[in-house]
Amino acid sequence: MSAGAGFQGTVQQFTEAEGRVTEVRAGMDSNLVTLRDRIEATRAGWQGDAQKAFDNVMRRFDDDARQMNQALQRIGDLLREAGSKYERSEQQQQEILSAVNKGFDALG
């Protein structure tokens, strides 16, 4: 079964995959905060050009972390959307089959 842009699976599989992506994102965020705090603790040791370089590295670190978070969020959103579309498609197909069966029943 397929839904969305090439995703294939059941509603349950989409839901489970979205849950795993959300867990990974939360774990990654926690690890990055811990790492950032540990790196930030060394800030006092940097001065002059070295401090500017340190600040640039930290800015890139923050930007990269934000981009990874957004990418994982988007993947989770796509999985959720694919599952919802699949579920709606399944419901529509069931309604069509039910209507066709009722039509045949009416014919005798």
PDB file of C-alpha atoms in Angstrom:
ATOM      1  CA  MET A   1       0.000   0.000   0.000  1.00  0.00           C
ATOM      2  CA  SER A   2       1.306   3.458  -0.743  1.00  0.00           C
ATOM      3  CA  ALA A   3       0.590   6.965   0.428  1.00  0.00           C
ATOM      4  CA  GLY A   4       2.201  10.307  -0.094  1.00  0.00           C
ATOM      5  CA  ALA A   5       5.255  10.774  -2.283  1.00  0.00           C
ATOM      6  CA  GLY A   6       6.412   7.179  -2.659  1.00  0.00           C
ATOM      7  CA  PHE A   7       6.040   6.055   0.957  1.00  0.00           C
ATOM      8  CA  GLN A   8       4.692   2.535   1.329  1.00  0.00           C
ATOM      9  CA  GLY A   9       3.290   0.879   4.419  1.00  0.00           C
ATOM     10  CA  THR A  10       0.328   0.642   6.735  1.00  0.00           C
ATOM     11  CA  VAL A  11      -1.062   3.352   8.980  1.00  0.00           C
ATOM     12  CA  GLN A  12       0.506   1.555  11.947  1.00  0.00           C
ATOM     13  CA  GLN A  13       3.916   1.468  10.238  1.00  0.00           C
ATOM     14  CA  PHE A  14       3.724   5.179   9.430  1.00  0.00           C
ATOM     15  CA  THR A  15       2.712   5.944  13.024  1.00  0.00           C
ATOM     16  CA  GLU A  16       5.536   3.814  14.442  1.00  0.00           C
ATOM     17  CA  ALA A  17       8.103   5.360  12.089  1.00  0.00           C
ATOM     18  CA  GLU A  18       6.958   8.871  12.984  1.00  0.00           C
ATOM     19  CA  GLY A  19       7.244   7.962  16.673  1.00  0.00           C
ATOM     20  CA  ARG A  20      10.789   6.675  16.186  1.00  0.00           C
ATOM     21  CA  VAL A  21      11.801   9.825  14.307  1.00  0.00           C
ATOM     22  CA  THR A  22      10.331  11.929  17.128  1.00  0.00           C
ATOM     23  CA  GLU A  23      12.270   9.889  19.709  1.00  0.00           C
ATOM     24  CA  VAL A  24      15.509  10.267  17.738  1.00  0.00           C
ATOM     25  CA  ARG A  25      14.944  14.010  17.417  1.00  0.00           C
ATOM     26  CA  ALA A  26      14.323  14.373  21.158  1.00  0.00           C
ATOM     27  CA  GLY A  27      17.393  12.277  22.009  1.00  0.00           C
ATOM     28  CA  MET A  28      19.538  14.218  19.567  1.00  0.00           C
ATOM     29  CA  ASP A  29      18.335  17.518  21.027  1.00  0.00           C
ATOM     30  CA  SER A  30      19.176  16.351  24.534  1.00  0.00           C
ATOM     31  CA  ASN A  31      22.642  15.161  23.497  1.00  0.00           C
ATOM     32  CA  LEU A  32      23.357  18.381  21.609  1.00  0.00           C
ATOM     33  CA  VAL A  33      22.313  20.514  24.594  1.00  0.00           C
ATOM     34  CA  THR A  34      24.620  18.499  26.855  1.00  0.00           C
ATOM     35  CA  LEU A  35      27.477  18.746  24.361  1.00  0.00           C
ATOM     36  CA  ARG A  36      26.882  22.471  23.860  1.00  0.00           C
ATOM     37  CA  ASP A  37      26.910  23.067  27.621  1.00  0.00           C
ATOM     38  CA  ARG A  38      30.206  21.203  27.975  1.00  0.00           C
ATOM     39  CA  ILE A  39      31.798  23.101  25.102  1.00  0.00           C
ATOM     40  CA  GLU A  40      30.396  26.402  26.357  1.00  0.00           C
ATOM     41  CA  ALA A  41      32.065  25.746  29.732  1.00  0.00           C
ATOM     42  CA  THR A  42      35.427  26.258  27.993  1.00  0.00           C
ATOM     43  CA  ARG A  43      34.470  29.752  26.743  1.00  0.00           C
ATOM     44  CA  ALA A  44      36.385  31.527  29.529  1.00  0.00           C
ATOM     45  CA  GLY A  45      39.642  30.057  28.220  1.00  0.00           C
ATOM     46  CA  TRP A  46      39.328  31.748  24.825  1.00  0.00           C
ATOM     47  CA  GLN A  47      40.497  35.308  24.164  1.00  0.00           C
ATOM     48  CA  GLY A  48      41.039  37.617  21.201  1.00  0.00           C
ATOM     49  CA  ASP A  49      40.960  35.993  17.759  1.00  0.00           C
ATOM     50  CA  ALA A  50      40.591  32.575  19.351  1.00  0.00           C
ATOM     51  CA  GLN A  51      37.402  33.742  21.088  1.00  0.00           C
ATOM     52  CA  LYS A  52      36.032  35.071  17.781  1.00  0.00           C
ATOM     53  CA  ALA A  53      36.801  31.722  16.155  1.00  0.00           C
ATOM     54  CA  PHE A  54      35.158  29.948  19.102  1.00  0.00           C
ATOM     55  CA  ASP A  55      32.066  32.139  18.736  1.00  0.00           C
ATOM     56  CA  ASN A  56      31.899  31.325  15.010  1.00  0.00           C
ATOM     57  CA  VAL A  57      32.175  27.604  15.706  1.00  0.00           C
ATOM     58  CA  MET A  58      29.409  27.818  18.304  1.00  0.00           C
ATOM     59  CA  ARG A  59      27.199  29.751  15.890  1.00  0.00           C
ATOM     60  CA  ARG A  60      27.723  27.053  13.236  1.00  0.00           C
ATOM     61  CA  PHE A  61      27.073  24.366  15.849  1.00  0.00           C
ATOM     62  CA  ASP A  62      23.758  26.012  16.748  1.00  0.00           C
ATOM     63  CA  ASP A  63      22.783  26.471  13.083  1.00  0.00           C
ATOM     64  CA  ASP A  64      23.628  22.866  12.210  1.00  0.00           C
ATOM     65  CA  ALA A  65      21.738  21.553  15.247  1.00  0.00           C
ATOM     66  CA  ARG A  66      18.694  23.624  14.290  1.00  0.00           C
ATOM     67  CA  GLN A  67      18.830  22.352  10.690  1.00  0.00           C
ATOM     68  CA  MET A  68      19.077  18.708  11.820  1.00  0.00           C
ATOM     69  CA  ASN A  69      16.138  19.239  14.158  1.00  0.00           C
ATOM     70  CA  GLN A  70      14.068  20.817  11.387  1.00  0.00           C
ATOM     71  CA  ALA A  71      14.945  18.006   8.963  1.00  0.00           C
ATOM     72  CA  LEU A  72      13.877  15.339  11.453  1.00  0.00           C
ATOM     73  CA  GLN A  73      10.706  17.296  12.237  1.00  0.00           C
ATOM     74  CA  ARG A  74       9.893  17.459   8.513  1.00  0.00           C
ATOM     75  CA  ILE A  75      10.494  13.712   8.115  1.00  0.00           C
ATOM     76  CA  GLY A  76       8.134  13.053  11.029  1.00  0.00           C
ATOM     77  CA  ASP A  77       5.538  15.381   9.513  1.00  0.00           C
ATOM     78  CA  LEU A  78       5.784  13.617   6.133  1.00  0.00           C
ATOM     79  CA  LEU A  79       5.341  10.216   7.755  1.00  0.00           C
ATOM     80  CA  ARG A  80       2.297  11.457   9.687  1.00  0.00           C
ATOM     81  CA  GLU A  81       0.811  12.991   6.515  1.00  0.00           C
ATOM     82  CA  ALA A  82       1.461   9.813   4.527  1.00  0.00           C
ATOM     83  CA  GLY A  83      -0.286   7.727   7.179  1.00  0.00           C
ATOM     84  CA  SER A  84      -3.266  10.092   7.247  1.00  0.00           C
ATOM     85  CA  LYS A  85      -3.567  10.079   3.443  1.00  0.00           C
ATOM     86  CA  TYR A  86      -3.319   6.305   3.370  1.00  0.00           C
ATOM     87  CA  GLU A  87      -6.019   5.971   6.019  1.00  0.00           C
ATOM     88  CA  ARG A  88      -8.346   8.376   4.137  1.00  0.00           C
ATOM     89  CA  SER A  89      -7.717   6.477   0.899  1.00  0.00           C
ATOM     90  CA  GLU A  90      -8.543   3.168   2.575  1.00  0.00           C
ATOM     91  CA  GLN A  91     -11.765   4.632   4.008  1.00  0.00           C
ATOM     92  CA  GLN A  92     -12.782   6.006   0.611  1.00  0.00           C
ATOM     93  CA  GLN A  93     -12.133   2.656  -1.051  1.00  0.00           C
ATOM     94  CA  GLN A  94     -14.229   0.886   1.579  1.00  0.00           C
ATOM     95  CA  GLU A  95     -17.077   3.370   1.051  1.00  0.00           C
ATOM     96  CA  ILE A  96     -16.942   2.852  -2.726  1.00  0.00           C
ATOM     97  CA  LEU A  97     -16.967  -0.940  -2.365  1.00  0.00           C
ATOM     98  CA  SER A  98     -19.843  -0.725   0.080  1.00  0.00           C
ATOM     99  CA  ALA A  99     -21.826   1.464  -2.332  1.00  0.00           C
ATOM    100  CA  VAL A 100     -21.109  -0.907  -5.238  1.00  0.00           C
ATOM    101  CA  ASN A 101     -22.202  -3.904  -3.152  1.00  0.00           C
ATOM    102  CA  LYS A 102     -25.415  -2.118  -2.174  1.00  0.00           C
ATOM    103  CA  GLY A 103     -26.042  -1.394  -5.853  1.00  0.00           C
ATOM    104  CA  PHE A 104     -25.620  -5.061  -6.754  1.00  0.00           C
ATOM    105  CA  ASP A 105     -27.838  -6.083  -3.845  1.00  0.00           C
ATOM    106  CA  ALA A 106     -30.559  -3.748  -5.138  1.00  0.00           C
ATOM    107  CA  LEU A 107     -30.388  -5.424  -8.570  1.00  0.00           C
ATOM    108  CA  GLY A 108     -31.274  -8.714  -7.069  1.00  0.00           C
TER     109      GLY A 108
END
